[in-house]
Coordinates of C-alpha atoms in Angstrom, one line a residue:
E3 CA 4.5 -35.7 41.8
K4 CA 7.4 -36.9 39.7
A5 CA 6.9 -33.9 37.4
F6 CA 7.1 -31.4 40.4
T7 CA 10.1 -33.0 42.0
S8 CA 12.0 -33.0 38.7
F9 CA 11.2 -29.3 38.0
E10 CA 14.1 -26.9 38.0
P11 CA 13.7 -23.1 37.6
S12 CA 15.2 -21.5 34.6
D13 CA 18.1 -19.2 35.2
T14 CA 17.0 -16.9 32.3
I15 CA 17.3 -13.3 33.3
L16 CA 15.5 -10.4 31.6
N17 CA 18.0 -7.9 30.2
Y18 CA 15.9 -5.1 31.5
S19 CA 13.9 -4.3 34.6
V20 CA 10.2 -4.0 34.5
F21 CA 10.8 -0.7 36.3
D22 CA 13.1 0.7 33.6
K23 CA 11.9 3.4 31.3
K24 CA 10.8 1.9 28.1
L25 CA 11.7 4.8 25.7
Q26 CA 15.0 3.1 24.6
L27 CA 13.2 -0.2 24.0
F28 CA 10.5 1.6 22.0
I29 CA 13.0 3.4 19.8
E30 CA 14.9 0.1 19.2
D31 CA 11.7 -1.7 18.2
A32 CA 10.5 1.2 16.1
N33 CA 13.7 1.0 14.1
S34 CA 13.5 -2.8 13.7
I35 CA 13.9 -4.3 10.3
H36 CA 11.0 -6.5 11.0
D37 CA 7.7 -4.9 10.1
S38 CA 5.8 -6.8 12.8
I39 CA 8.0 -5.5 15.6
R40 CA 8.0 -1.9 14.2
Y41 CA 4.2 -2.0 13.8
S42 CA 3.8 -3.2 17.4
A43 CA 6.1 -0.5 18.8
L44 CA 4.3 2.3 16.9
K45 CA 0.9 1.0 18.1
S46 CA 2.1 1.2 21.7
V47 CA 3.0 4.9 21.7
S48 CA 0.0 5.7 24.0
Y49 CA 1.6 3.6 26.7
L50 CA 4.8 5.7 26.8
T51 CA 5.4 7.8 29.8
L52 CA 7.9 10.6 29.1
T53 CA 9.8 13.1 31.2
K54 CA 12.1 16.0 30.5
N55 CA 15.0 13.6 30.6
D56 CA 13.6 11.8 27.6
L57 CA 13.4 14.8 25.4
N58 CA 16.8 14.9 23.7
E59 CA 16.7 11.2 22.8
L60 CA 13.1 11.3 21.6
Q61 CA 13.5 14.5 19.6
S62 CA 16.6 13.1 17.9
S63 CA 14.8 9.9 17.1
I64 CA 11.9 11.8 15.5
D65 CA 14.3 13.9 13.5
T66 CA 16.0 10.9 12.0
Y67 CA 13.2 8.3 11.7
Q68 CA 11.5 8.0 8.3
F69 CA 7.8 7.8 9.2
K70 CA 5.7 6.1 6.6
T71 CA 2.3 7.6 5.7
E72 CA 0.5 4.9 7.7
E73 CA 2.7 5.7 10.7
H74 CA 1.8 9.3 11.0
D75 CA -0.8 8.6 13.8
A76 CA 2.1 7.4 16.0
L77 CA 4.1 10.5 15.1
N78 CA 1.1 12.7 16.0
Q79 CA 0.8 11.0 19.3
L80 CA 4.5 11.6 20.0
Y81 CA 4.1 15.3 19.3
E82 CA 1.2 15.4 21.8
K83 CA 3.3 13.7 24.5
I84 CA 6.1 16.1 23.8
G85 CA 3.8 19.1 24.0
R86 CA 2.6 18.1 27.5
I87 CA 6.2 18.4 28.8
Q88 CA 7.2 21.9 30.1
D89 CA 10.6 22.7 28.7
A90 CA 12.3 25.5 26.8
S91 CA 13.2 23.2 23.9
I92 CA 9.6 22.2 23.1
I93 CA 8.5 25.3 21.1
P94 CA 11.5 25.5 18.8
F95 CA 11.3 21.7 18.2
L96 CA 7.6 21.8 17.3
E97 CA 8.1 24.9 15.1
K98 CA 10.9 23.2 13.1
N99 CA 8.7 20.1 12.5
Y100 CA 5.7 22.2 11.6
K101 CA 7.7 23.9 8.8
K102 CA 8.9 20.7 7.3
E103 CA 8.0 20.4 3.6
D104 CA 6.4 16.9 4.1
S105 CA 4.3 17.9 7.1
S106 CA 0.7 17.1 6.2
P107 CA -2.2 19.4 7.4
S108 CA -3.2 16.8 9.9
T109 CA 0.3 16.7 11.4
Q110 CA 0.5 20.5 11.4
I111 CA -2.8 20.6 13.3
Q112 CA -1.4 18.1 15.8
I113 CA 1.7 20.2 16.3
L114 CA -0.5 23.3 17.0
K115 CA -2.4 21.2 19.6
A116 CA 0.9 20.1 21.1
L117 CA 1.9 23.8 21.4
S118 CA -1.4 24.7 23.1
F119 CA -0.6 22.1 25.8
Q120 CA 2.2 24.4 26.9
K121 CA -0.5 26.7 28.2
S122 CA 1.5 29.8 27.8
K123 CA 1.1 33.1 25.9
L124 CA 4.5 32.4 24.3
A125 CA 3.2 29.2 22.9
Y126 CA 0.1 30.8 21.5
K127 CA 2.2 33.6 19.9
K128 CA 4.0 30.8 18.1
I129 CA 0.7 29.2 17.1
Q130 CA -0.4 32.4 15.6
E131 CA 2.9 32.8 13.8
L132 CA 2.7 29.3 12.3
M133 CA -0.9 29.6 11.2
N134 CA 0.1 32.8 9.4
Y135 CA 3.1 31.0 7.9
D136 CA 1.2 28.0 6.6
L137 CA -2.4 27.5 7.5
P138 CA -3.4 23.8 7.6
V139 CA -6.7 23.1 5.9
S140 CA -7.7 19.5 6.6
D141 CA -10.3 17.4 4.9
N142 CA -11.3 16.3 8.3
I143 CA -13.2 19.3 9.8
Y144 CA -13.2 17.6 13.2
E145 CA -9.5 18.1 13.5
I146 CA -9.9 21.9 13.2
Q147 CA -12.9 21.9 15.6
Q148 CA -10.9 19.9 18.1
L149 CA -8.0 22.3 17.9
F150 CA -10.3 25.3 18.5
K151 CA -12.0 23.5 21.4
I152 CA -8.6 23.4 23.1
F153 CA -8.3 27.2 22.5
E154 CA -11.7 27.7 24.1
N155 CA -10.7 25.8 27.2
D156 CA -7.6 28.0 27.7
T157 CA -8.9 31.5 27.0
K158 CA -6.6 33.0 29.6
N159 CA -3.7 32.3 27.2
S160 CA -5.4 31.8 23.8
A161 CA -7.1 35.2 23.9
I162 CA -3.8 36.5 22.5
L163 CA -4.9 35.0 19.1
F164 CA -7.7 37.6 18.8
P165 CA -8.2 39.7 16.7
D166 CA -5.9 38.2 14.1
I167 CA -7.6 34.8 14.3
F168 CA -10.7 36.4 12.9
Q169 CA -9.0 36.7 9.5
L170 CA -9.6 32.9 9.2
Y171 CA -13.4 33.4 9.3
S172 CA -13.7 33.6 5.5
I173 CA -12.2 30.1 5.1
K174 CA -15.0 27.6 5.1
E175 CA -13.2 25.0 7.3
Y176 CA -12.5 27.7 9.9
H177 CA -15.8 29.5 9.8
D178 CA -17.6 27.9 12.7
P179 CA -14.6 27.2 14.9
V180 CA -13.6 30.9 14.7
V181 CA -17.1 32.0 15.6
N182 CA -17.4 29.6 18.6
F183 CA -13.9 30.6 19.8
T184 CA -14.8 34.4 19.6
T185 CA -18.1 33.8 21.4
R186 CA -16.2 32.1 24.2
L187 CA -13.8 35.0 24.5
I188 CA -16.8 37.4 24.8
E189 CA -18.4 35.2 27.4
D190 CA -15.2 35.2 29.4
N191 CA -15.0 39.0 29.1
L192 CA -11.7 38.8 27.3
V193 CA -13.0 40.5 24.1
N194 CA -15.4 43.4 23.8
A195 CA -18.1 42.7 21.2
K196 CA -17.6 46.2 20.0
N197 CA -14.2 45.1 18.7
L198 CA -16.0 43.1 16.1
K199 CA -17.3 46.2 14.3
S200 CA -14.3 46.3 12.0
Y201 CA -15.2 42.7 10.8
K202 CA -18.9 43.6 10.1
K203 CA -18.4 43.6 6.4
M204 CA -16.6 40.2 6.5
L205 CA -19.4 38.7 8.7
L206 CA -22.1 39.9 6.2
T207 CA -20.2 38.7 3.2
N208 CA -19.7 35.2 4.7
A209 CA -23.0 34.8 6.5

């Protein structure tokens, strides 16, 4: 009883509301000089909720932050979140980062995925352009399969990739994904099987 009667509530006040957007806090922690704080921030990317209003700040942060190799998973998640926001600045931003000299094949594939989340023919034209510019060939075949699975689920827009996408058929890592994607286009009546005649020689060579 004595303990309860002598209790006095602390007047400590949090310097942010639980309802505040956490992007600023995330950026501050990601830039911390303390490894543990930075590590915790980058591991929490999946919990970030972003809107158009966050784009300028987040894009600027990505452009200036020096991501270590072991932090690229967090960077890839940020690209995905950016790709899911519908805004005119998204495609140019992702294109710029795709073309960076230090962009790994895995990061480039993630950027292509982020572009596909725009679900527009304009975005798929950019995907086609970037794949022609520098085709990412990953050691992890699953990354390429996953990318093409997204294409298959958005054939209304991704059909624009055909027939140029078939040029990738001769590349081992792209062989099956291209075939599966083309099959889906045919099933959705977006490509006539007769259009594949010009690729008959390539099909026989790589069968």
